mmCIF file of C-alpha atoms in Angstrom:
data_model
loop_
_atom_site.group_PDB
_atom_site.id
_atom_site.type_symbol
_atom_site.label_atom_id
_atom_site.label_comp_id
_atom_site.label_asym_id
_atom_site.label_seq_id
_atom_site.Cartn_x
_atom_site.Cartn_y
_atom_site.Cartn_z
ATOM 1 C CA MET A 1 175.455 -113.732 110.955
ATOM 2 C CA GLY A 2 178.650 -115.240 109.558
ATOM 3 C CA CYS A 3 181.159 -113.035 107.878
ATOM 4 C CA CYS A 4 179.875 -113.612 104.388
ATOM 5 C CA GLU A 5 176.279 -114.629 104.920
ATOM 6 C CA ASN A 6 173.643 -113.239 102.597
ATOM 7 C CA SER A 7 170.005 -113.928 101.807
ATOM 8 C CA SER A 8 170.651 -116.683 99.278
ATOM 9 C CA PRO A 9 172.010 -120.090 100.320
ATOM 10 C CA LYS A 10 175.605 -119.547 101.319
ATOM 11 C CA LYS A 11 178.169 -121.240 99.130
ATOM 12 C CA SER A 12 181.351 -122.455 100.646
ATOM 13 C CA PHE A 13 184.244 -120.017 100.628
ATOM 14 C CA MET A 14 186.153 -122.988 99.314
ATOM 15 C CA SER A 15 184.229 -123.126 96.021
ATOM 16 C CA ASP A 16 186.579 -120.760 94.199
ATOM 17 C CA GLN A 17 189.586 -121.765 96.272
ATOM 18 C CA PHE A 18 189.137 -125.448 95.435
ATOM 19 C CA LEU A 19 189.200 -124.664 91.728
ATOM 20 C CA PHE A 20 192.546 -122.964 92.303
ATOM 21 C CA LEU A 21 193.881 -125.675 94.640
ATOM 22 C CA GLU A 22 192.828 -128.416 92.218
ATOM 23 C CA GLN A 23 195.349 -126.986 89.778
ATOM 24 C CA ILE A 24 198.065 -126.789 92.446
ATOM 25 C CA PHE A 25 197.449 -130.401 93.496
ATOM 26 C CA ASN A 26 196.899 -131.656 89.923
ATOM 27 C CA SER A 27 193.882 -133.549 91.234
ATOM 28 C CA LYS A 28 191.301 -133.067 88.480
ATOM 29 C CA ALA A 29 192.015 -136.469 87.007
ATOM 30 C CA ASP A 30 191.597 -138.484 90.212
ATOM 31 C CA PRO A 31 188.394 -137.979 92.233
ATOM 32 C CA GLU A 32 189.617 -140.658 94.685
ATOM 33 C CA SER A 33 192.731 -138.663 95.538
ATOM 34 C CA ASP A 34 193.567 -137.465 99.036
ATOM 35 C CA PHE A 35 192.671 -133.965 97.815
ATOM 36 C CA TYR A 36 189.025 -134.924 97.322
ATOM 37 C CA LYS A 37 188.905 -136.861 100.591
ATOM 38 C CA LYS A 38 190.067 -133.742 102.448
ATOM 39 C CA LYS A 39 187.570 -131.618 100.517
ATOM 40 C CA LYS A 40 184.797 -133.995 101.635
ATOM 41 C CA VAL A 41 185.816 -133.546 105.292
ATOM 42 C CA ILE A 42 185.424 -129.783 104.877
ATOM 43 C CA GLU A 43 182.048 -130.217 103.161
ATOM 44 C CA ASP A 44 180.866 -132.471 106.009
ATOM 45 C CA LEU A 45 181.964 -129.848 108.552
ATOM 46 C CA ARG A 46 179.959 -127.228 106.694
ATOM 47 C CA GLU A 47 176.889 -129.441 106.935
ATOM 48 C CA GLU A 48 177.491 -130.093 110.646
ATOM 49 C CA LEU A 49 177.708 -126.367 111.340
ATOM 50 C CA GLY A 50 174.296 -125.865 109.772
ATOM 51 C CA ASP A 51 172.987 -126.710 113.255
ATOM 52 C CA LYS A 52 174.107 -124.191 115.881
ATOM 53 C CA ALA A 53 173.842 -126.909 118.525
ATOM 54 C CA ASN A 54 177.058 -128.370 117.058
ATOM 55 C CA TYR A 55 179.151 -125.197 117.479
ATOM 56 C CA HIS A 56 180.573 -126.142 120.862
ATOM 57 C CA ALA A 57 181.645 -129.629 119.745
ATOM 58 C CA VAL A 58 183.219 -128.300 116.544
ATOM 59 C CA THR A 59 185.055 -125.532 118.426
ATOM 60 C CA GLU A 60 186.425 -128.025 120.943
ATOM 61 C CA ARG A 61 187.485 -130.394 118.138
ATOM 62 C CA MET A 62 189.282 -127.596 116.293
ATOM 63 C CA LYS A 63 191.127 -126.519 119.470
ATOM 64 C CA GLU A 64 192.049 -130.110 120.273
ATOM 65 C CA THR A 65 193.305 -130.724 116.747
ATOM 66 C CA ALA A 66 195.399 -127.545 116.874
ATOM 67 C CA GLY A 67 197.055 -128.912 119.988
ATOM 68 C CA LEU A 68 198.051 -132.034 118.076
ATOM 69 C CA MET A 69 199.366 -130.216 115.008
ATOM 70 C CA ASP A 70 203.007 -129.449 114.373
ATOM 71 C CA ILE A 71 202.574 -125.688 114.621
ATOM 72 C CA GLY A 72 205.036 -123.996 112.309
ATOM 73 C CA SER A 73 205.108 -126.945 109.939
ATOM 74 C CA THR A 74 204.505 -126.189 106.294
ATOM 75 C CA SER A 75 203.038 -129.629 105.741
ATOM 76 C CA GLU A 76 199.956 -130.214 103.671
ATOM 77 C CA GLU A 77 198.286 -131.531 106.823
ATOM 78 C CA MET A 78 198.694 -128.121 108.456
ATOM 79 C CA GLY A 79 197.429 -126.435 105.300
ATOM 80 C CA TRP A 80 194.292 -128.586 105.364
ATOM 81 C CA TYR A 81 193.783 -127.772 109.033
ATOM 82 C CA LEU A 82 193.963 -124.024 108.295
ATOM 83 C CA LEU A 83 191.494 -124.408 105.415
ATOM 84 C CA THR A 84 189.130 -126.374 107.655
ATOM 85 C CA LEU A 85 189.442 -123.781 110.414
ATOM 86 C CA MET A 86 188.641 -120.945 108.001
ATOM 87 C CA GLU A 87 185.659 -122.875 106.662
ATOM 88 C CA ALA A 88 184.366 -123.377 110.216
ATOM 89 C CA ILE A 89 184.664 -119.640 110.876
ATOM 90 C CA ASP A 90 182.933 -118.831 107.609
ATOM 91 C CA CYS A 91 180.031 -121.172 108.459
ATOM 92 C CA MET A 92 179.477 -120.006 112.016
ATOM 93 C CA SER A 93 176.916 -117.443 112.933
ATOM 94 C CA MET A 94 178.306 -114.592 114.993
ATOM 95 C CA GLU A 95 175.157 -114.864 117.113
ATOM 96 C CA ILE A 96 177.021 -117.461 119.175
ATOM 97 C CA TYR A 97 179.995 -115.182 119.493
ATOM 98 C CA GLU A 98 182.016 -117.150 122.023
ATOM 99 C CA HIS A 99 182.662 -120.054 119.641
ATOM 100 C CA TYR A 100 183.143 -117.813 116.621
ATOM 101 C CA ARG A 101 185.661 -115.641 118.500
ATOM 102 C CA THR A 102 187.575 -118.651 119.811
ATOM 103 C CA LEU A 103 188.150 -119.905 116.269
ATOM 104 C CA VAL A 104 189.037 -116.447 114.928
ATOM 105 C CA ASP A 105 191.619 -116.006 117.700
ATOM 106 C CA LEU A 106 193.074 -119.429 116.923
ATOM 107 C CA LEU A 107 193.289 -118.571 113.225
ATOM 108 C CA LYS A 108 195.022 -115.258 113.944
ATOM 109 C CA GLU A 109 197.549 -116.953 116.197
ATOM 110 C CA LEU A 110 198.362 -119.591 113.591
ATOM 111 C CA VAL A 111 198.619 -117.174 110.656
ATOM 112 C CA ARG A 112 200.858 -114.842 112.644
ATOM 113 C CA GLY A 113 203.097 -117.838 113.328
ATOM 114 C CA TYR A 114 203.672 -118.182 109.582
ATOM 115 C CA VAL A 115 203.637 -114.563 108.538
ATOM 116 C CA CYS A 116 206.048 -112.179 110.193
ATOM 117 C CA LEU A 117 204.900 -108.936 108.612
ATOM 118 C CA ASP A 118 208.334 -107.331 108.776
ATOM 119 C CA SER A 119 210.250 -110.141 107.104
ATOM 120 C CA PHE A 120 207.785 -112.373 105.251
ATOM 121 C CA ASP A 121 209.067 -113.648 101.906
ATOM 122 C CA ALA A 122 206.324 -115.224 99.782
ATOM 123 C CA ASN A 123 208.795 -116.402 97.145
ATOM 124 C CA THR A 124 210.741 -118.474 99.666
ATOM 125 C CA MET A 125 207.568 -120.109 100.978
ATOM 126 C CA LEU A 126 206.325 -120.751 97.439
ATOM 127 C CA GLN A 127 209.619 -122.431 96.523
ATOM 128 C CA GLN A 128 209.928 -124.481 99.711
ATOM 129 C CA SER A 129 206.313 -125.585 100.058
ATOM 130 C CA PRO A 130 204.123 -124.549 97.114
ATOM 131 C CA ARG A 131 201.042 -126.500 98.183
ATOM 132 C CA PHE A 132 201.105 -125.206 101.746
ATOM 133 C CA ALA A 133 201.751 -121.676 100.459
ATOM 134 C CA ALA A 134 198.700 -121.905 98.178
ATOM 135 C CA MET A 135 196.509 -123.150 101.040
ATOM 136 C CA LEU A 136 197.786 -120.450 103.408
ATOM 137 C CA GLY A 137 197.204 -117.829 100.705
ATOM 138 C CA CYS A 138 193.578 -118.957 100.306
ATOM 139 C CA VAL A 139 193.033 -118.796 104.061
ATOM 140 C CA ILE A 140 194.615 -115.345 104.378
ATOM 141 C CA ALA A 141 192.598 -113.978 101.446
ATOM 142 C CA LYS A 142 189.329 -115.206 102.964
ATOM 143 C CA ALA A 143 190.268 -114.117 106.490
ATOM 144 C CA CYS A 144 190.901 -110.589 105.195
ATOM 145 C CA GLU A 145 187.597 -110.589 103.324
ATOM 146 C CA CYS A 146 185.775 -111.619 106.511
ATOM 147 C CA ASN A 147 187.635 -109.110 108.691
ATOM 148 C CA CYS A 148 189.271 -111.874 110.698
ATOM 149 C CA LEU A 149 192.627 -110.419 109.663
ATOM 150 C CA ASN A 150 193.478 -106.820 108.927
ATOM 151 C CA ALA A 151 193.286 -106.622 105.124
ATOM 152 C CA GLU A 152 195.583 -103.613 105.049
ATOM 153 C CA LYS A 153 198.370 -105.724 106.562
ATOM 154 C CA TYR A 154 197.688 -109.203 105.176
ATOM 155 C CA GLU A 155 195.740 -109.044 101.906
ATOM 156 C CA HIS A 156 198.830 -108.576 99.748
ATOM 157 C CA ILE A 157 200.349 -111.702 101.324
ATOM 158 C CA GLY A 158 197.322 -113.809 100.396
ATOM 159 C CA CYS A 159 197.523 -112.406 96.881
ATOM 160 C CA GLU A 160 201.254 -113.160 96.596
ATOM 161 C CA LEU A 161 200.832 -116.719 97.854
ATOM 162 C CA THR A 162 198.027 -117.465 95.417
ATOM 163 C CA GLY A 163 199.551 -115.563 92.535
ATOM 164 C CA GLY A 164 196.459 -113.362 92.492
ATOM 165 C CA MET A 165 194.422 -116.356 91.321
ATOM 166 C CA ILE A 166 191.694 -116.178 93.975
ATOM 167 C CA PRO A 167 188.926 -113.795 92.942
ATOM 168 C CA LYS A 168 187.681 -111.456 95.612
ATOM 169 C CA GLU A 169 184.042 -112.189 96.364
ATOM 170 C CA THR A 170 181.450 -109.596 97.072
ATOM 171 C CA HIS A 171 178.638 -110.273 99.489
ATOM 172 C CA ASP A 172 175.647 -108.442 100.762
ATOM 173 C CA ASN A 173 176.043 -108.119 104.524
#
Protein backbone atom coordinates (compact mmCIF):
# COMPACT_ATOMS: atom_id res chain seq x y z
CA MET A 1 0.00 0.00 0.00
CA GLY A 2 1.09 3.60 -0.53
CA CYS A 3 2.62 5.51 2.30
CA CYS A 4 -0.59 7.11 3.43
CA GLU A 5 -3.26 4.76 2.16
CA ASN A 6 -6.19 3.96 4.41
CA SER A 7 -9.58 2.30 4.06
CA SER A 8 -11.43 5.40 2.89
CA PRO A 9 -10.82 6.93 -0.54
CA LYS A 10 -7.38 8.49 -0.42
CA LYS A 11 -7.29 12.24 -0.76
CA SER A 12 -4.38 13.86 -2.44
CA PHE A 13 -1.51 14.87 -0.20
CA MET A 14 -1.76 18.12 -2.09
CA SER A 15 -5.20 18.99 -0.69
CA ASP A 16 -3.83 20.83 2.34
CA GLN A 17 -0.65 21.89 0.57
CA PHE A 18 -2.59 23.53 -2.26
CA LEU A 19 -4.52 25.64 0.22
CA PHE A 20 -1.18 26.86 1.54
CA LEU A 21 0.40 27.29 -1.91
CA GLU A 22 -2.66 29.18 -3.18
CA GLN A 23 -1.81 31.88 -0.66
CA ILE A 24 1.87 31.91 -1.68
CA PHE A 25 0.95 32.20 -5.37
CA ASN A 26 -1.97 34.60 -4.76
CA SER A 27 -4.00 32.47 -7.15
CA LYS A 28 -7.42 32.32 -5.49
CA ALA A 29 -8.78 35.04 -7.73
CA ASP A 30 -7.79 33.48 -11.06
CA PRO A 31 -8.81 29.85 -11.70
CA GLU A 32 -7.24 30.12 -15.19
CA SER A 33 -3.82 30.89 -13.75
CA ASP A 34 -0.75 28.75 -14.36
CA PHE A 35 -1.09 27.60 -10.74
CA TYR A 36 -4.39 25.85 -11.47
CA LYS A 37 -3.11 24.42 -14.75
CA LYS A 38 -0.20 22.81 -12.88
CA LYS A 39 -2.58 21.58 -10.17
CA LYS A 40 -4.68 19.92 -12.89
CA VAL A 41 -1.61 18.08 -14.23
CA ILE A 42 -1.02 16.65 -10.75
CA GLU A 43 -4.69 15.67 -10.42
CA ASP A 44 -4.54 13.91 -13.81
CA LEU A 45 -1.42 12.02 -12.71
CA ARG A 46 -3.24 10.87 -9.59
CA GLU A 47 -6.04 9.51 -11.75
CA GLU A 48 -3.57 7.79 -14.09
CA LEU A 49 -1.88 6.07 -11.16
CA GLY A 50 -5.21 4.60 -10.08
CA ASP A 51 -4.35 1.82 -12.55
CA LYS A 52 -1.20 -0.07 -11.58
CA ALA A 53 -0.63 -0.91 -15.24
CA ASN A 54 0.45 2.73 -15.70
CA TYR A 55 3.21 2.65 -13.05
CA HIS A 56 6.00 1.79 -15.46
CA ALA A 57 5.09 4.55 -17.94
CA VAL A 58 4.75 7.15 -15.17
CA THR A 59 8.07 6.11 -13.59
CA GLU A 60 9.84 6.36 -16.94
CA ARG A 61 8.25 9.77 -17.62
CA MET A 62 9.32 11.08 -14.22
CA LYS A 63 12.91 9.87 -14.75
CA GLU A 64 13.00 11.34 -18.25
CA THR A 65 11.65 14.67 -17.03
CA ALA A 66 14.24 14.77 -14.24
CA GLY A 67 16.92 14.40 -16.88
CA LEU A 68 15.58 17.48 -18.65
CA MET A 69 15.27 19.63 -15.53
CA ASP A 70 17.83 22.17 -14.43
CA ILE A 71 18.79 20.29 -11.27
CA GLY A 72 19.75 22.77 -8.59
CA SER A 73 17.50 25.46 -10.02
CA THR A 74 15.10 27.10 -7.62
CA SER A 75 12.65 27.79 -10.41
CA GLU A 76 8.95 27.28 -10.03
CA GLU A 77 9.19 24.65 -12.77
CA MET A 78 11.49 22.58 -10.56
CA GLY A 79 9.17 23.11 -7.60
CA TRP A 80 6.23 21.80 -9.63
CA TYR A 81 8.28 18.80 -10.71
CA LEU A 82 9.10 17.97 -7.06
CA LEU A 83 5.43 18.31 -6.10
CA THR A 84 4.42 16.05 -8.98
CA LEU A 85 7.07 13.50 -8.04
CA MET A 86 5.89 13.43 -4.42
CA GLU A 87 2.29 13.04 -5.56
CA ALA A 88 3.30 10.09 -7.76
CA ILE A 89 5.04 8.44 -4.81
CA ASP A 90 2.04 9.07 -2.58
CA CYS A 91 -0.31 7.48 -5.14
CA MET A 92 1.75 4.39 -5.86
CA SER A 93 1.16 1.12 -4.15
CA MET A 94 4.27 -0.36 -2.60
CA GLU A 95 3.11 -3.71 -3.98
CA ILE A 96 4.95 -2.80 -7.18
CA TYR A 97 8.04 -1.89 -5.24
CA GLU A 98 10.46 -1.41 -8.11
CA HIS A 99 8.65 1.65 -9.47
CA TYR A 100 7.88 3.05 -6.04
CA ARG A 101 11.53 2.70 -4.96
CA THR A 102 12.83 4.29 -8.16
CA LEU A 103 10.77 7.41 -7.52
CA VAL A 104 11.67 7.55 -3.82
CA ASP A 105 15.37 7.33 -4.68
CA LEU A 106 14.97 10.10 -7.25
CA LEU A 107 13.18 12.28 -4.70
CA LYS A 108 15.89 11.72 -2.09
CA GLU A 109 18.61 12.61 -4.57
CA LEU A 110 16.87 15.82 -5.59
CA VAL A 111 16.03 16.95 -2.05
CA ARG A 112 19.58 16.28 -0.89
CA GLY A 113 20.76 18.48 -3.76
CA TYR A 114 18.85 21.39 -2.23
CA VAL A 115 19.28 20.66 1.44
CA CYS A 116 22.78 20.30 2.81
CA LEU A 117 21.95 19.31 6.37
CA ASP A 118 25.09 20.89 7.81
CA SER A 119 24.67 24.31 6.23
CA PHE A 120 21.07 24.70 5.09
CA ASP A 121 19.64 28.18 5.63
CA ALA A 122 15.86 28.31 5.18
CA ASN A 123 15.77 32.10 5.52
CA THR A 124 18.10 32.57 2.55
CA MET A 125 16.03 30.24 0.38
CA LEU A 126 12.80 31.92 1.48
CA GLN A 127 14.21 35.34 0.57
CA GLN A 128 15.72 34.29 -2.75
CA SER A 129 12.91 32.07 -4.01
CA PRO A 130 9.83 32.10 -1.76
CA ARG A 131 7.59 30.11 -4.09
CA PHE A 132 10.15 27.37 -4.68
CA ALA A 133 10.93 27.29 -0.95
CA ALA A 134 7.22 26.80 -0.15
CA MET A 135 6.93 23.98 -2.70
CA LEU A 136 10.10 22.29 -1.44
CA GLY A 137 8.84 22.63 2.14
CA CYS A 138 5.57 20.90 1.22
CA VAL A 139 7.45 18.07 -0.48
CA ILE A 140 9.85 17.61 2.44
CA ALA A 141 7.01 17.62 4.99
CA LYS A 142 5.11 14.93 3.06
CA ALA A 143 8.24 12.89 2.34
CA CYS A 144 9.00 12.79 6.08
CA GLU A 145 5.42 11.79 6.87
CA CYS A 146 5.66 8.92 4.36
CA ASN A 147 9.10 7.81 5.57
CA CYS A 148 10.69 8.67 2.24
CA LEU A 149 13.00 11.02 4.13
CA ASN A 150 14.28 10.69 7.66
CA ALA A 151 11.92 12.92 9.67
CA GLU A 152 14.49 13.35 12.42
CA LYS A 153 16.83 15.05 9.94
CA TYR A 154 14.46 16.80 7.54
CA GLU A 155 11.10 17.54 9.19
CA HIS A 156 12.25 20.80 10.75
CA ILE A 157 13.39 22.00 7.31
CA GLY A 158 9.95 21.38 5.81
CA CYS A 159 8.42 23.23 8.74
CA GLU A 160 10.80 26.19 8.35
CA LEU A 161 10.17 26.45 4.61
CA THR A 162 6.41 26.43 5.04
CA GLY A 163 6.39 28.57 8.15
CA GLY A 164 4.72 25.69 9.99
CA MET A 165 1.61 26.22 7.86
CA ILE A 166 1.22 22.64 6.64
CA PRO A 167 -0.74 20.55 9.13
CA LYS A 168 0.62 17.11 9.84
CA GLU A 169 -1.85 14.48 8.71
CA THR A 170 -2.58 11.31 10.54
CA HIS A 171 -3.44 8.15 8.68
CA ASP A 172 -4.35 4.64 9.56
CA ASN A 173 -1.72 2.37 8.04
